Amino acid sequence: MGDVAKDLAAGTIGGAAQLICGHPFDTIKVKLQSQPVPLPGQLPKYSGAFDAVKQTIASEGPRGLYKGMGVPLATVAAFNAVLFTVRGQMETLVRSNPGAPLTVNQQFVCGAGAGVAVSVLACPTELIKCRLQAQSALAGSETATVAVKYGGPMDVARHVLSEGGIRGLFKGLVPTMAREIPGNAIMFGVYEALKRKFAGGTDTSGLSRGSLIVAGGLAGASFWFIVYPTDVIKSVIQVDDYRNPKFSGSFDAFRKIQASQGFKGLYKGFGPAMARSIPANAACFLAYEMTRSALA
């Protein structure tokens, strides 16, 4: 079985594991990121992550935590297959000699290259997901998008195409790339560095599942710790109205968030994101490594 096919299969299974473990955390993250700024004297819709969970379950039931999962579930195969396959091909390009282990710096480069490739796929997928997840958070605000109650992913896609055309699906591409390129560079670099630390050398084939779980979880946490503000900007742009937008672009969103909420506004939903990143990425990398090993 060729390396590309192995990466496709292993990346698909790893992505499914990641999504199942992490989607409820992602829903809460998006709700906190996209809730409107309260007027003076008013309280925010959600006081924090636990309050968002409580209100979501009360109003939508447990299924509300999995809202918007249909699109990423349908595309998780493509997303992670592209991520791990491009990374694998980048390894071939940057490797000095066939079979030679890559340096950690080369792993950073491979991760960045994979981030470029997945950004194009991630942007429309996350736009649809975010608009579904954010509906209840925006309810009752003056945001125009709440006038539309989406029936599902395809309904979101129809509305977006009618309002913004094909370009509308790629709203937020710049912050998506600003998240995925450095984020994946950091994540894959940290993952390989930790595996070598645990193995005591470049041969990491004998690592236990526990070591892979720790390495994957910490690598995922490093992704979000570094690039989180770009994810906040991406989310507010993607749930913004097409006809009467509040933000003209990424820099405008950054300025307005800073002006109205201060530095902490760029870290709304940080707790759920970090809580999600460790188990979700641990599951992803473990599933990837086990599948890749089984196909060897």
mmCIF file of C-alpha atoms in Angstrom, residues 14-278:
data_model
loop_
_atom_site.group_PDB
_atom_site.id
_atom_site.type_symbol
_atom_site.label_atom_id
_atom_site.label_comp_id
_atom_site.label_asym_id
_atom_site.label_seq_id
_atom_site.Cartn_x
_atom_site.Cartn_y
_atom_site.Cartn_z
ATOM 1 C CA GLY A 14 -7.673 10.210 12.976
ATOM 2 C CA GLY A 15 -9.933 13.073 11.947
ATOM 3 C CA ALA A 16 -13.095 11.166 12.821
ATOM 4 C CA ALA A 17 -11.706 10.400 16.283
ATOM 5 C CA GLN A 18 -10.792 14.060 16.757
ATOM 6 C CA LEU A 19 -14.237 15.306 15.761
ATOM 7 C CA ILE A 20 -16.197 12.904 17.954
ATOM 8 C CA CYS A 21 -14.116 13.818 21.016
ATOM 9 C CA GLY A 22 -13.929 17.530 20.435
ATOM 10 C CA HIS A 23 -17.090 18.878 18.774
ATOM 11 C CA PRO A 24 -19.090 19.759 21.942
ATOM 12 C CA PHE A 25 -16.145 21.848 23.179
ATOM 13 C CA ASP A 26 -15.969 23.538 19.771
ATOM 14 C CA THR A 27 -19.672 24.439 19.906
ATOM 15 C CA ILE A 28 -19.228 26.185 23.254
ATOM 16 C CA LYS A 29 -16.084 27.950 21.980
ATOM 17 C CA VAL A 30 -17.945 29.395 18.974
ATOM 18 C CA LYS A 31 -20.924 30.455 21.111
ATOM 19 C CA LEU A 32 -18.637 32.380 23.469
ATOM 20 C CA GLN A 33 -16.677 33.911 20.588
ATOM 21 C CA SER A 34 -19.724 35.089 18.669
ATOM 22 C CA GLN A 35 -22.042 36.283 21.441
ATOM 23 C CA PRO A 36 -22.757 40.011 21.025
ATOM 24 C CA VAL A 37 -21.089 42.562 23.282
ATOM 25 C CA PRO A 38 -23.673 43.516 25.956
ATOM 26 C CA LEU A 39 -24.921 47.075 26.197
ATOM 27 C CA PRO A 40 -23.775 49.124 29.218
ATOM 28 C CA GLY A 41 -25.457 47.785 32.347
ATOM 29 C CA GLN A 42 -26.437 44.501 30.700
ATOM 30 C CA LEU A 43 -24.958 41.089 31.355
ATOM 31 C CA PRO A 44 -23.538 38.954 28.525
ATOM 32 C CA LYS A 45 -25.708 36.126 27.241
ATOM 33 C CA TYR A 46 -23.247 33.576 28.655
ATOM 34 C CA SER A 47 -21.245 34.260 31.802
ATOM 35 C CA GLY A 48 -18.737 31.558 30.878
ATOM 36 C CA ALA A 49 -18.224 28.107 29.418
ATOM 37 C CA PHE A 50 -20.277 26.211 32.002
ATOM 38 C CA ASP A 51 -23.151 28.672 31.670
ATOM 39 C CA ALA A 52 -23.045 28.237 27.871
ATOM 40 C CA VAL A 53 -23.235 24.445 28.307
ATOM 41 C CA LYS A 54 -26.157 24.768 30.748
ATOM 42 C CA GLN A 55 -28.126 27.147 28.526
ATOM 43 C CA THR A 56 -27.440 25.119 25.388
ATOM 44 C CA ILE A 57 -28.693 21.880 26.956
ATOM 45 C CA ALA A 58 -31.709 23.649 28.491
ATOM 46 C CA SER A 59 -32.806 25.250 25.212
ATOM 47 C CA GLU A 60 -31.640 22.734 22.623
ATOM 48 C CA GLY A 61 -31.031 19.508 24.499
ATOM 49 C CA PRO A 62 -27.754 17.544 24.418
ATOM 50 C CA ARG A 63 -27.976 17.478 20.622
ATOM 51 C CA GLY A 64 -27.335 21.224 20.686
ATOM 52 C CA LEU A 65 -23.720 20.526 21.649
ATOM 53 C CA TYR A 66 -23.310 18.675 18.353
ATOM 54 C CA LYS A 67 -24.958 21.346 16.197
ATOM 55 C CA GLY A 68 -23.028 21.964 13.014
ATOM 56 C CA MET A 69 -21.284 18.593 13.200
ATOM 57 C CA GLY A 70 -22.759 17.356 9.921
ATOM 58 C CA VAL A 71 -20.501 19.411 7.658
ATOM 59 C CA PRO A 72 -17.188 18.680 9.414
ATOM 60 C CA LEU A 73 -18.175 15.016 9.768
ATOM 61 C CA ALA A 74 -18.840 14.844 6.045
ATOM 62 C CA THR A 75 -15.577 16.586 5.230
ATOM 63 C CA VAL A 76 -13.346 15.302 8.040
ATOM 64 C CA ALA A 77 -12.109 12.567 5.745
ATOM 65 C CA ALA A 78 -11.030 15.083 3.137
ATOM 66 C CA PHE A 79 -9.646 17.587 5.676
ATOM 67 C CA ASN A 80 -7.392 15.193 7.579
ATOM 68 C CA ALA A 81 -6.549 13.185 4.504
ATOM 69 C CA VAL A 82 -5.254 16.395 2.896
ATOM 70 C CA LEU A 83 -3.495 17.471 6.115
ATOM 71 C CA PHE A 84 -1.578 14.253 6.675
ATOM 72 C CA THR A 85 -1.043 13.461 2.987
ATOM 73 C CA VAL A 86 0.401 16.894 2.159
ATOM 74 C CA ARG A 87 2.545 16.690 5.270
ATOM 75 C CA GLY A 88 3.800 13.277 4.132
ATOM 76 C CA GLN A 89 4.624 14.584 0.675
ATOM 77 C CA MET A 90 6.343 17.628 2.163
ATOM 78 C CA GLU A 91 8.504 15.256 4.206
ATOM 79 C CA THR A 92 9.607 13.607 0.955
ATOM 80 C CA LEU A 93 10.491 16.988 -0.554
ATOM 81 C CA VAL A 94 12.528 18.312 2.369
ATOM 82 C CA ARG A 95 14.239 15.043 3.328
ATOM 83 C CA SER A 96 17.953 15.223 2.480
ATOM 84 C CA ASN A 97 18.276 11.475 1.771
ATOM 85 C CA PRO A 98 15.650 8.729 1.306
ATOM 86 C CA GLY A 99 14.829 7.226 4.675
ATOM 87 C CA ALA A 100 16.727 9.884 6.634
ATOM 88 C CA PRO A 101 14.909 11.234 9.714
ATOM 89 C CA LEU A 102 13.715 14.811 9.480
ATOM 90 C CA THR A 103 14.910 17.479 11.877
ATOM 91 C CA VAL A 104 12.351 19.184 14.087
ATOM 92 C CA ASN A 105 12.789 22.363 12.009
ATOM 93 C CA GLN A 106 11.924 20.393 8.867
ATOM 94 C CA GLN A 107 8.812 19.095 10.641
ATOM 95 C CA PHE A 108 7.781 22.706 11.245
ATOM 96 C CA VAL A 109 8.132 23.380 7.515
ATOM 97 C CA CYS A 110 6.082 20.293 6.628
ATOM 98 C CA GLY A 111 3.333 21.331 9.038
ATOM 99 C CA ALA A 112 3.211 24.835 7.564
ATOM 100 C CA GLY A 113 2.888 23.411 4.050
ATOM 101 C CA ALA A 114 0.033 21.181 5.166
ATOM 102 C CA GLY A 115 -1.610 24.232 6.755
ATOM 103 C CA VAL A 116 -1.650 26.071 3.427
ATOM 104 C CA ALA A 117 -3.412 23.153 1.758
ATOM 105 C CA VAL A 118 -6.104 22.597 4.406
ATOM 106 C CA SER A 119 -6.987 26.302 4.718
ATOM 107 C CA VAL A 120 -8.854 26.266 1.408
ATOM 108 C CA LEU A 121 -10.943 23.299 2.549
ATOM 109 C CA ALA A 122 -11.367 24.459 6.141
ATOM 110 C CA CYS A 123 -12.719 27.943 5.369
ATOM 111 C CA PRO A 124 -16.114 27.084 3.786
ATOM 112 C CA THR A 125 -16.564 24.106 6.101
ATOM 113 C CA GLU A 126 -16.026 26.205 9.214
ATOM 114 C CA LEU A 127 -18.141 29.065 7.917
ATOM 115 C CA ILE A 128 -21.153 26.757 7.673
ATOM 116 C CA LYS A 129 -20.373 25.140 11.029
ATOM 117 C CA CYS A 130 -19.918 28.471 12.815
ATOM 118 C CA ARG A 131 -23.129 29.969 11.461
ATOM 119 C CA LEU A 132 -25.085 26.959 12.708
ATOM 120 C CA GLN A 133 -23.363 26.945 16.095
ATOM 121 C CA ALA A 134 -23.713 30.696 16.642
ATOM 122 C CA GLN A 135 -27.455 31.037 15.960
ATOM 123 C CA SER A 136 -28.557 30.759 19.575
ATOM 124 C CA ALA A 137 -25.681 32.935 20.828
ATOM 125 C CA LEU A 138 -26.733 35.732 18.459
ATOM 126 C CA ALA A 139 -30.461 35.382 19.182
ATOM 127 C CA GLY A 140 -31.903 38.595 20.529
ATOM 128 C CA SER A 141 -29.021 40.769 19.346
ATOM 129 C CA GLU A 142 -29.161 43.355 16.615
ATOM 130 C CA THR A 143 -27.076 41.156 14.347
ATOM 131 C CA ALA A 144 -28.912 40.696 11.069
ATOM 132 C CA THR A 145 -27.922 37.079 10.667
ATOM 133 C CA VAL A 146 -30.233 36.023 13.494
ATOM 134 C CA ALA A 147 -33.211 36.882 11.283
ATOM 135 C CA VAL A 148 -32.340 33.709 9.407
ATOM 136 C CA LYS A 149 -32.892 30.415 11.190
ATOM 137 C CA TYR A 150 -30.912 27.806 9.324
ATOM 138 C CA GLY A 151 -32.470 24.389 8.951
ATOM 139 C CA GLY A 152 -29.138 22.638 8.491
ATOM 140 C CA PRO A 153 -25.813 22.757 6.661
ATOM 141 C CA MET A 154 -27.324 22.784 3.181
ATOM 142 C CA ASP A 155 -29.692 25.582 4.201
ATOM 143 C CA VAL A 156 -26.711 27.634 5.391
ATOM 144 C CA ALA A 157 -24.913 26.994 2.102
ATOM 145 C CA ARG A 158 -27.984 28.107 0.115
ATOM 146 C CA HIS A 159 -28.315 31.351 2.081
ATOM 147 C CA VAL A 160 -24.596 32.102 1.832
ATOM 148 C CA LEU A 161 -24.538 31.492 -1.922
ATOM 149 C CA SER A 162 -27.606 33.685 -2.459
ATOM 150 C CA GLU A 163 -26.133 36.535 -0.378
ATOM 151 C CA GLY A 164 -22.438 36.331 -1.155
ATOM 152 C CA GLY A 165 -21.993 33.971 -4.098
ATOM 153 C CA ILE A 166 -19.098 31.521 -4.201
ATOM 154 C CA ARG A 167 -16.856 34.140 -2.593
ATOM 155 C CA GLY A 168 -19.226 34.156 0.351
ATOM 156 C CA LEU A 169 -18.199 30.622 1.255
ATOM 157 C CA PHE A 170 -14.589 31.808 1.575
ATOM 158 C CA LYS A 171 -15.329 34.680 3.916
ATOM 159 C CA GLY A 172 -12.645 34.556 6.600
ATOM 160 C CA LEU A 173 -10.013 32.836 4.437
ATOM 161 C CA VAL A 174 -7.240 35.208 5.558
ATOM 162 C CA PRO A 175 -7.630 34.518 9.308
ATOM 163 C CA THR A 176 -8.162 30.839 8.520
ATOM 164 C CA MET A 177 -4.745 30.739 6.838
ATOM 165 C CA ALA A 178 -3.268 32.825 9.666
ATOM 166 C CA ARG A 179 -4.469 30.081 12.005
ATOM 167 C CA GLU A 180 -3.730 26.958 9.997
ATOM 168 C CA ILE A 181 -0.225 27.728 8.677
ATOM 169 C CA PRO A 182 1.577 28.658 11.910
ATOM 170 C CA GLY A 183 -0.726 26.425 13.967
ATOM 171 C CA ASN A 184 0.075 23.264 12.038
ATOM 172 C CA ALA A 185 3.764 24.176 11.882
ATOM 173 C CA ILE A 186 3.825 24.401 15.683
ATOM 174 C CA MET A 187 1.646 21.339 16.217
ATOM 175 C CA PHE A 188 3.621 18.920 14.047
ATOM 176 C CA GLY A 189 6.942 20.314 15.220
ATOM 177 C CA VAL A 190 6.000 19.931 18.892
ATOM 178 C CA TYR A 191 4.537 16.469 18.271
ATOM 179 C CA GLU A 192 7.734 15.155 16.692
ATOM 180 C CA ALA A 193 9.946 16.858 19.290
ATOM 181 C CA LEU A 194 7.980 15.276 22.143
ATOM 182 C CA LYS A 195 8.021 11.827 20.529
ATOM 183 C CA ARG A 196 11.799 12.008 20.212
ATOM 184 C CA LYS A 197 12.088 13.217 23.789
ATOM 185 C CA PHE A 198 10.048 10.269 25.035
ATOM 186 C CA ALA A 199 11.896 7.794 22.787
ATOM 187 C CA GLY A 200 15.330 9.164 23.615
ATOM 188 C CA GLY A 201 16.241 9.475 19.937
ATOM 189 C CA THR A 202 14.908 9.687 16.391
ATOM 190 C CA ASP A 203 13.462 6.149 16.343
ATOM 191 C CA THR A 204 9.944 6.620 17.754
ATOM 192 C CA SER A 205 8.424 3.400 16.396
ATOM 193 C CA GLY A 206 8.459 1.708 19.811
ATOM 194 C CA LEU A 207 6.572 4.398 21.734
ATOM 195 C CA SER A 208 3.657 3.282 23.888
ATOM 196 C CA ARG A 209 0.096 4.450 23.323
ATOM 197 C CA GLY A 210 0.353 6.532 26.469
ATOM 198 C CA SER A 211 3.348 8.433 25.097
ATOM 199 C CA LEU A 212 1.544 9.049 21.806
ATOM 200 C CA ILE A 213 -1.522 10.317 23.673
ATOM 201 C CA VAL A 214 0.566 12.758 25.733
ATOM 202 C CA ALA A 215 2.530 13.954 22.698
ATOM 203 C CA GLY A 216 -0.618 14.407 20.612
ATOM 204 C CA GLY A 217 -2.526 16.191 23.372
ATOM 205 C CA LEU A 218 0.269 18.641 24.127
ATOM 206 C CA ALA A 219 0.886 19.244 20.414
ATOM 207 C CA GLY A 220 -2.790 20.124 19.951
ATOM 208 C CA ALA A 221 -2.694 22.453 22.953
ATOM 209 C CA SER A 222 0.340 24.233 21.468
ATOM 210 C CA PHE A 223 -1.642 24.846 18.245
ATOM 211 C CA TRP A 224 -4.418 26.742 20.028
ATOM 212 C CA PHE A 225 -2.204 28.479 22.557
ATOM 213 C CA ILE A 226 -0.236 30.157 19.763
ATOM 214 C CA VAL A 227 -2.938 31.092 17.254
ATOM 215 C CA TYR A 228 -6.141 31.490 19.282
ATOM 216 C CA PRO A 229 -6.768 35.216 18.582
ATOM 217 C CA THR A 230 -6.842 34.517 14.827
ATOM 218 C CA ASP A 231 -9.584 31.936 15.443
ATOM 219 C CA VAL A 232 -11.684 34.532 17.294
ATOM 220 C CA ILE A 233 -11.303 36.934 14.362
ATOM 221 C CA LYS A 234 -12.185 34.149 11.915
ATOM 222 C CA SER A 235 -15.353 33.273 13.824
ATOM 223 C CA VAL A 236 -16.717 36.821 14.133
ATOM 224 C CA ILE A 237 -16.073 37.466 10.439
ATOM 225 C CA GLN A 238 -17.730 34.215 9.380
ATOM 226 C CA VAL A 239 -20.922 34.825 11.385
ATOM 227 C CA ASP A 240 -21.064 38.484 10.298
ATOM 228 C CA ASP A 241 -23.897 39.617 8.046
ATOM 229 C CA TYR A 242 -23.190 39.752 4.311
ATOM 230 C CA ARG A 243 -25.429 42.684 3.474
ATOM 231 C CA ASN A 244 -24.688 44.859 6.521
ATOM 232 C CA PRO A 245 -21.307 43.684 7.801
ATOM 233 C CA LYS A 246 -19.918 44.958 11.098
ATOM 234 C CA PHE A 247 -16.362 44.223 9.971
ATOM 235 C CA SER A 248 -14.682 45.177 6.713
ATOM 236 C CA GLY A 249 -11.898 42.612 7.152
ATOM 237 C CA SER A 250 -9.530 40.907 9.561
ATOM 238 C CA PHE A 251 -7.683 44.040 10.684
ATOM 239 C CA ASP A 252 -10.942 45.925 11.177
ATOM 240 C CA ALA A 253 -12.294 43.035 13.290
ATOM 241 C CA PHE A 254 -9.089 43.070 15.348
ATOM 242 C CA ARG A 255 -9.331 46.832 15.960
ATOM 243 C CA LYS A 256 -13.003 46.745 16.905
ATOM 244 C CA ILE A 257 -12.640 43.768 19.257
ATOM 245 C CA GLN A 258 -9.689 45.480 20.943
ATOM 246 C CA ALA A 259 -11.579 48.765 21.219
ATOM 247 C CA SER A 260 -14.807 47.298 22.625
ATOM 248 C CA GLN A 261 -13.548 44.371 24.711
ATOM 249 C CA GLY A 262 -9.850 44.879 25.212
ATOM 250 C CA PHE A 263 -7.186 42.206 24.891
ATOM 251 C CA LYS A 264 -9.380 39.621 26.634
ATOM 252 C CA GLY A 265 -11.869 39.879 23.757
ATOM 253 C CA LEU A 266 -9.355 38.032 21.576
ATOM 254 C CA TYR A 267 -9.453 35.109 23.998
ATOM 255 C CA LYS A 268 -13.199 34.573 24.335
ATOM 256 C CA GLY A 269 -13.829 30.818 24.460
ATOM 257 C CA PHE A 270 -10.156 30.063 25.158
ATOM 258 C CA GLY A 271 -10.986 27.688 28.019
ATOM 259 C CA PRO A 272 -13.238 25.362 25.964
ATOM 260 C CA ALA A 273 -10.755 25.492 23.077
ATOM 261 C CA MET A 274 -7.905 24.318 25.280
ATOM 262 C CA ALA A 275 -10.126 21.753 27.012
ATOM 263 C CA ARG A 276 -11.041 20.407 23.578
ATOM 264 C CA SER A 277 -7.566 20.478 22.061
ATOM 265 C CA ILE A 278 -5.906 18.009 24.419
#
